[in-house]
mmCIF file of C-alpha atoms in Angstrom:
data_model
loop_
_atom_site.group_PDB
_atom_site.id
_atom_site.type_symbol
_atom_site.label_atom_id
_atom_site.label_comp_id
_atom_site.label_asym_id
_atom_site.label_seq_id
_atom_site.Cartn_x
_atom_site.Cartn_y
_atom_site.Cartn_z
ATOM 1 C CA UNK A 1 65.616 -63.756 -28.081
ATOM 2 C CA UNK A 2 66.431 -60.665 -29.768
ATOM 3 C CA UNK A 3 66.999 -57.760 -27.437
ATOM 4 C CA UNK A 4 65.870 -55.535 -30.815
ATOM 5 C CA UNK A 5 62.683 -56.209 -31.393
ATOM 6 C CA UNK A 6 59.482 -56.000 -29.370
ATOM 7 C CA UNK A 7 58.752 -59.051 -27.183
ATOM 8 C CA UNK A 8 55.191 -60.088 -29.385
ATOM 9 C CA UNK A 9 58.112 -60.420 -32.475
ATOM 10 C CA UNK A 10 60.391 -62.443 -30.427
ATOM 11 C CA UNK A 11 57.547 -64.933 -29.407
ATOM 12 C CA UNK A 12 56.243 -64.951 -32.922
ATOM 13 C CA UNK A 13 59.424 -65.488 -34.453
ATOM 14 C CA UNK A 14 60.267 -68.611 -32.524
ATOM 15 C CA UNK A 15 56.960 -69.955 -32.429
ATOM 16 C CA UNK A 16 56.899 -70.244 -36.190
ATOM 17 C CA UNK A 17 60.260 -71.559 -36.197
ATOM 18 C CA UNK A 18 59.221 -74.556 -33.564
ATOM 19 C CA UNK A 19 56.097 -75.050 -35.552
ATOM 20 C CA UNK A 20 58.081 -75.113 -38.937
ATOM 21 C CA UNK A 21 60.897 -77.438 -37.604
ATOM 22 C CA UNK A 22 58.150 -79.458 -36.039
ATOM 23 C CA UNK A 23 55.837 -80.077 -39.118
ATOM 24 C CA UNK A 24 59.074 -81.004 -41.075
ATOM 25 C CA UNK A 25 60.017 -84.047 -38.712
ATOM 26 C CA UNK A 26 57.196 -85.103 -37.286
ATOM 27 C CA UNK A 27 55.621 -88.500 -38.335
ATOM 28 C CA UNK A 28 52.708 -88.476 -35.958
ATOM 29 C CA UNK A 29 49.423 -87.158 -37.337
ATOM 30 C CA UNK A 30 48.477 -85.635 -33.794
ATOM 31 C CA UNK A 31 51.805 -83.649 -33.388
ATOM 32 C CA UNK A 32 51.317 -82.335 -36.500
ATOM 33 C CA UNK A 33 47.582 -80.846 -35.636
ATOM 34 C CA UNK A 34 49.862 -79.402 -32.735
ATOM 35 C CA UNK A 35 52.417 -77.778 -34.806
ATOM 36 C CA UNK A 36 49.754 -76.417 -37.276
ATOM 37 C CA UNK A 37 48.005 -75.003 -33.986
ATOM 38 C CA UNK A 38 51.275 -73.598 -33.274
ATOM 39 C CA UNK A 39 51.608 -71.773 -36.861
ATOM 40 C CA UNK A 40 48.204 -70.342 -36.185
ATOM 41 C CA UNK A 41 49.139 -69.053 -32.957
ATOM 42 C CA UNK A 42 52.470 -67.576 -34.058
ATOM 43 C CA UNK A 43 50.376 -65.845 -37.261
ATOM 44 C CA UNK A 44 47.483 -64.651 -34.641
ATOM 45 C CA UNK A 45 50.669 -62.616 -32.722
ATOM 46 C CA UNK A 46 52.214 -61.766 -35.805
ATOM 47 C CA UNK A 47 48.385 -60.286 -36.783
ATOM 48 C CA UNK A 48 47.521 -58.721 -33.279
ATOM 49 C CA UNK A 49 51.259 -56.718 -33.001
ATOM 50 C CA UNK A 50 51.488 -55.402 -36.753
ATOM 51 C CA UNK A 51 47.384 -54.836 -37.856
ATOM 52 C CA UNK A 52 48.230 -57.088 -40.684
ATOM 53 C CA UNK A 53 46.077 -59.626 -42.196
ATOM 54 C CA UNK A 54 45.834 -63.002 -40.348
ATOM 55 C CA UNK A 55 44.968 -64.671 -43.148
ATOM 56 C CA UNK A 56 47.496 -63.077 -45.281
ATOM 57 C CA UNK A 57 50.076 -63.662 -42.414
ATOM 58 C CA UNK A 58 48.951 -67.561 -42.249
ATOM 59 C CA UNK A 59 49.613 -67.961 -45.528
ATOM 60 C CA UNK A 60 53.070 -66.577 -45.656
ATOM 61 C CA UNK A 61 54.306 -68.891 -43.089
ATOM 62 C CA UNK A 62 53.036 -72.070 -44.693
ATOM 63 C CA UNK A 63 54.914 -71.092 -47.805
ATOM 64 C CA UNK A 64 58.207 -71.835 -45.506
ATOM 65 C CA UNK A 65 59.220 -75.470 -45.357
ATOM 66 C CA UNK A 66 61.972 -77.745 -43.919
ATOM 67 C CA UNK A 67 64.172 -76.672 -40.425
ATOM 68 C CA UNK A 68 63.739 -73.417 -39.826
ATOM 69 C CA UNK A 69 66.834 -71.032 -40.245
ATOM 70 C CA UNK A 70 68.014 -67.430 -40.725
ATOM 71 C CA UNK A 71 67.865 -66.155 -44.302
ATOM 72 C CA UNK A 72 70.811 -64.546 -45.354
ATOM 73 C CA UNK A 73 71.541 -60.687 -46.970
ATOM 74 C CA UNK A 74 74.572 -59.793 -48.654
ATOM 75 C CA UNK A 75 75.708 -56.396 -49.126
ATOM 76 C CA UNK A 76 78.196 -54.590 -50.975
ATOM 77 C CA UNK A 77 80.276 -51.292 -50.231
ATOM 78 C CA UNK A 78 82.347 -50.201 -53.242
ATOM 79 C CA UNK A 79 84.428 -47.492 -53.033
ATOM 80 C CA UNK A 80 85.401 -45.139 -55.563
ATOM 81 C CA UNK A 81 87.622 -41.821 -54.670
ATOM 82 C CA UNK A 82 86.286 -41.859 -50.789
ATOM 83 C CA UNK A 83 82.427 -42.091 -52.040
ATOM 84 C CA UNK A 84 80.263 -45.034 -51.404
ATOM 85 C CA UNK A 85 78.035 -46.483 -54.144
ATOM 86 C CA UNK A 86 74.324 -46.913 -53.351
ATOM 87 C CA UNK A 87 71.250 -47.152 -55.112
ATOM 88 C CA UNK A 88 67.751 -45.846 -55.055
ATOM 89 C CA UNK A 89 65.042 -48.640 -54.594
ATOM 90 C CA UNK A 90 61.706 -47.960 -56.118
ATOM 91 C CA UNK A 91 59.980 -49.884 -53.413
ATOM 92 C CA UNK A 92 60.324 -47.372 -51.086
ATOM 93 C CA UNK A 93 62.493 -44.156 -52.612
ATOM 94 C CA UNK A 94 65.064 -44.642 -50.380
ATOM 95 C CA UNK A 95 68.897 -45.451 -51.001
ATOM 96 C CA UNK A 96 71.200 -49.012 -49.726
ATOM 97 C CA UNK A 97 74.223 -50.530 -50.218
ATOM 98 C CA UNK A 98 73.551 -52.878 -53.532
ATOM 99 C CA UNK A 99 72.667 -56.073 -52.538
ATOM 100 C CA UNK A 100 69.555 -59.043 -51.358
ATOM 101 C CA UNK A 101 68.490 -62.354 -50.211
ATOM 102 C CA UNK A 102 71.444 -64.953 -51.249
ATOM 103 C CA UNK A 103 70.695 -67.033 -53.865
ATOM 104 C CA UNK A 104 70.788 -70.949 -53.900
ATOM 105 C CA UNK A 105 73.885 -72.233 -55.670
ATOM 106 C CA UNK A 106 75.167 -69.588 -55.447
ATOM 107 C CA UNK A 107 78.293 -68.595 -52.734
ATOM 108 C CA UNK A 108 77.894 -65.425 -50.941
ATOM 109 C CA UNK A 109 80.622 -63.523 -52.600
ATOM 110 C CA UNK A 110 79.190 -64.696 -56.185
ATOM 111 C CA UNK A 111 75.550 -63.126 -55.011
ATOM 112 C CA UNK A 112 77.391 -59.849 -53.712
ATOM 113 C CA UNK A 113 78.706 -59.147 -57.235
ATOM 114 C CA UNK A 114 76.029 -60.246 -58.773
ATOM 115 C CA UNK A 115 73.888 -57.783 -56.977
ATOM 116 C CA UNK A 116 76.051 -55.052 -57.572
ATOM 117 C CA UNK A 117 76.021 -56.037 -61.141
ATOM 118 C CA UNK A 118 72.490 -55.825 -61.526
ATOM 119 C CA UNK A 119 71.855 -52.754 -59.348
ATOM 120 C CA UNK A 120 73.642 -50.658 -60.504
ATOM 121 C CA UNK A 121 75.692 -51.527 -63.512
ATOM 122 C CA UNK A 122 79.039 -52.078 -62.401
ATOM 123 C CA UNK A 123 81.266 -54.624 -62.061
ATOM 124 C CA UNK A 124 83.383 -56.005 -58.702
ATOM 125 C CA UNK A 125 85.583 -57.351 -56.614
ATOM 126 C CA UNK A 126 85.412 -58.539 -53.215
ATOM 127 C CA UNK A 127 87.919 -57.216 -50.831
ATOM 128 C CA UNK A 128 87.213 -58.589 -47.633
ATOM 129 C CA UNK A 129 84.015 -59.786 -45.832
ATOM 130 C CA UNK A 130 83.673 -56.888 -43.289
ATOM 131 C CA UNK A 131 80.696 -58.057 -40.945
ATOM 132 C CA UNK A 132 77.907 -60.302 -40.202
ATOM 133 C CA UNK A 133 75.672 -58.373 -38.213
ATOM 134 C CA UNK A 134 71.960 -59.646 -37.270
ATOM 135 C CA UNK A 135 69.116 -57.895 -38.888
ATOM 136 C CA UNK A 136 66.831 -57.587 -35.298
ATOM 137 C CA UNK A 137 70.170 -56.039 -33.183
ATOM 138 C CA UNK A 138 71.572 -53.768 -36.294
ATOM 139 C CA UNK A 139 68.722 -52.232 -38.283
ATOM 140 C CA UNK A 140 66.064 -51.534 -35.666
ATOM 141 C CA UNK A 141 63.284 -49.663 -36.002
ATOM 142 C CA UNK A 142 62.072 -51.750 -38.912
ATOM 143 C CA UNK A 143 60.790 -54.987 -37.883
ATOM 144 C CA UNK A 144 60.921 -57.904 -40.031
ATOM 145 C CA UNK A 145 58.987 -61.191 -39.763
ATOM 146 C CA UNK A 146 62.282 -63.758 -40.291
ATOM 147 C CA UNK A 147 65.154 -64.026 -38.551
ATOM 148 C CA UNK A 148 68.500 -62.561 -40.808
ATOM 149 C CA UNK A 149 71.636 -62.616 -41.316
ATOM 150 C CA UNK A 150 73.417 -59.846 -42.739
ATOM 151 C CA UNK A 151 76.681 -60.168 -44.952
ATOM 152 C CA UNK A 152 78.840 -56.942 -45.615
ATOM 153 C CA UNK A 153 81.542 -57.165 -48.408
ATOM 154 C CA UNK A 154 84.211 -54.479 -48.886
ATOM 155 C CA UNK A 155 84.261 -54.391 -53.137
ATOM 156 C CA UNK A 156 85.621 -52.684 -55.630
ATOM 157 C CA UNK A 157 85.052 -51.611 -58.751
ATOM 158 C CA UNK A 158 86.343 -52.772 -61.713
ATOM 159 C CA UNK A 159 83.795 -52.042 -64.660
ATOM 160 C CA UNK A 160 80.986 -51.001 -66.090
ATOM 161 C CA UNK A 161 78.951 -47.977 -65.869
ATOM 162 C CA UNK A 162 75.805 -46.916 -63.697
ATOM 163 C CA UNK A 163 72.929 -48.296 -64.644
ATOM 164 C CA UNK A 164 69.252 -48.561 -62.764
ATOM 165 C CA UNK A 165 66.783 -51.898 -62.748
ATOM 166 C CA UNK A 166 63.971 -53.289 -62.185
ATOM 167 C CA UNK A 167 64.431 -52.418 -58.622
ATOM 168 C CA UNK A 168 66.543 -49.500 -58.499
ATOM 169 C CA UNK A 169 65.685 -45.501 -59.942
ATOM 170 C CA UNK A 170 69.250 -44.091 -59.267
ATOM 171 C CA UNK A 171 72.560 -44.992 -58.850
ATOM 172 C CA UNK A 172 75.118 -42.982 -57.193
ATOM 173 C CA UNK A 173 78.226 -42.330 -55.166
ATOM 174 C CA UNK A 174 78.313 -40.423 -51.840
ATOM 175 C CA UNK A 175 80.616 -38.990 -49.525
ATOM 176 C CA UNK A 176 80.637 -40.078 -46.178
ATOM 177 C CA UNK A 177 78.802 -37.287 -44.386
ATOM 178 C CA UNK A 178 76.500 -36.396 -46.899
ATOM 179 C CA UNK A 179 74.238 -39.745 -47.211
ATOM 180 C CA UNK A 180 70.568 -39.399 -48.795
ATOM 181 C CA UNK A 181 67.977 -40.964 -46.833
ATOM 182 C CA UNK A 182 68.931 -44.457 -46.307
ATOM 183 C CA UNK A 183 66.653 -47.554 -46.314
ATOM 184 C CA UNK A 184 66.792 -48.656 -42.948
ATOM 185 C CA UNK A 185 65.668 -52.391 -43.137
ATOM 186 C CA UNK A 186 68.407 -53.140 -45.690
ATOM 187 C CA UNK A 187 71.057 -50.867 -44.866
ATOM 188 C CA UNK A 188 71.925 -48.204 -42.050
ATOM 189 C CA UNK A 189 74.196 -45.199 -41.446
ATOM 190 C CA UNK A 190 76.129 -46.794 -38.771
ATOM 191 C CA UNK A 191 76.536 -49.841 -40.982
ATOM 192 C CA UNK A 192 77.715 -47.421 -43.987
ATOM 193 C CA UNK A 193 79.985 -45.599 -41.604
ATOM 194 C CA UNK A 194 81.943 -48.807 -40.342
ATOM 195 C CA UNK A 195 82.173 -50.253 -44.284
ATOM 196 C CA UNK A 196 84.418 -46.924 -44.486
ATOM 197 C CA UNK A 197 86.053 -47.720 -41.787
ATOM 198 C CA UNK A 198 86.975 -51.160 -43.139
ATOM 199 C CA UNK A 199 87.950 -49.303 -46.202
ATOM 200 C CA UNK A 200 90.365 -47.304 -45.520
ATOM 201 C CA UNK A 201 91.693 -49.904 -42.718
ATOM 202 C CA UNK A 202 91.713 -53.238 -44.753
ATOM 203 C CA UNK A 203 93.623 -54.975 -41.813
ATOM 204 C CA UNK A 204 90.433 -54.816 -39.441
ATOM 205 C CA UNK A 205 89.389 -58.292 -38.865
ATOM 206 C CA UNK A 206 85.576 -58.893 -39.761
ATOM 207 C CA UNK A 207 83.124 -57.721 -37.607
ATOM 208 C CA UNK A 208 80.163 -60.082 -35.865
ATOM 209 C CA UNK A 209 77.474 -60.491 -33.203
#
């Protein structure tokens, strides 16, 4: 279990994941009234430690089928003249690196630029992957329900122009020590910091945990 997150979390987390892997195997119409009983339990924690919904909660984790896994973020840092791209997201006024959930069919590296590209406007190129950090150890204090995996991508730039979206109200460049309020759950300063690092050091070999 996750050292990051409160211990109600941890049990929830796995819990639902049991219950999830369970009702995907199982044949036995018994086991599965037990692995349902499970789900219920795990969205009764999830409800008692956040004040959310239980019903709400419930419903969420039945939506998630098949073996349960991590999902997977990607990230991109592009560099241009020592400043950082990042862009504002409407959901919460805050600034990241561009990126989101991977996509299906598509390789990590393709959903990186794509990100970017829809972001913010511009075009790039992967460097390097740069670290795979895990969301409950590196962006604590927000909490998240699933279990993550975090993919950072040194980029750079090779066209277009700034541009917001549907999800984005700004797009900029910063310096290293003069970042805007950052969006903790999908990117940190520490996590901003060492994508500089692996910058302006391409030899580093890729950070993980």
């Amino acid at each position: 279990m996750s050292a990051g997150d409160s211990q109600w979390l941890n049990i929830a987390r796995e819990l639902r994941a049991i219950a999830q892997t369970g009702l995907t195997f199982t044949a036995d119409r018994f086991d599965r009234q037990r692995y349902e009983r499970v789900r219920e339990l795990a969205a009764s924690l999830l409800a008692l430690g956040s004040g959310a919904d239980y019903g709400d909660i419930l419903g969420i984790l039945r939506e998630d089928k098949g073996y349960a896994t991590p999902k997977v973020d990607v990230r991109g840092a592009a560099f241009v003249d020592g400043r950082v791209l990042l862009v504002r997201e409407i959901s919460d006024g805050k600034w990241t690196l561009p990126g989101g959930w991977a996509d299906v069919n598509q390789t990590a590296g393709e959903c990186v630029v794509r990100e970017i590209r829809e972001e913010s406007g511009f075009e790039a190129r992967i460097l390097k992957l740069a670290a795979v950090h895990d969301y409950q150890r590196s962006n604590r204090p927000v909490r998240h329900i699933d279990s993550i995996y975090k993919l950072f991508f040194v980029c750079e730039i090779t066209g277009g122009a700034a541009r917001t979206s549907d999800e984005t109200s700004e797009v900029a460049f910063f310096p290293r020590d003069e970042l805007p309020p950052l969006s903790l759950g999908r990117t940190t300063a520490a996590q901003i910091d060492r994508m500089f690092q692996h910058a302006e050091c391409p030899g580093l070999p890729a950070d993980f945990e």
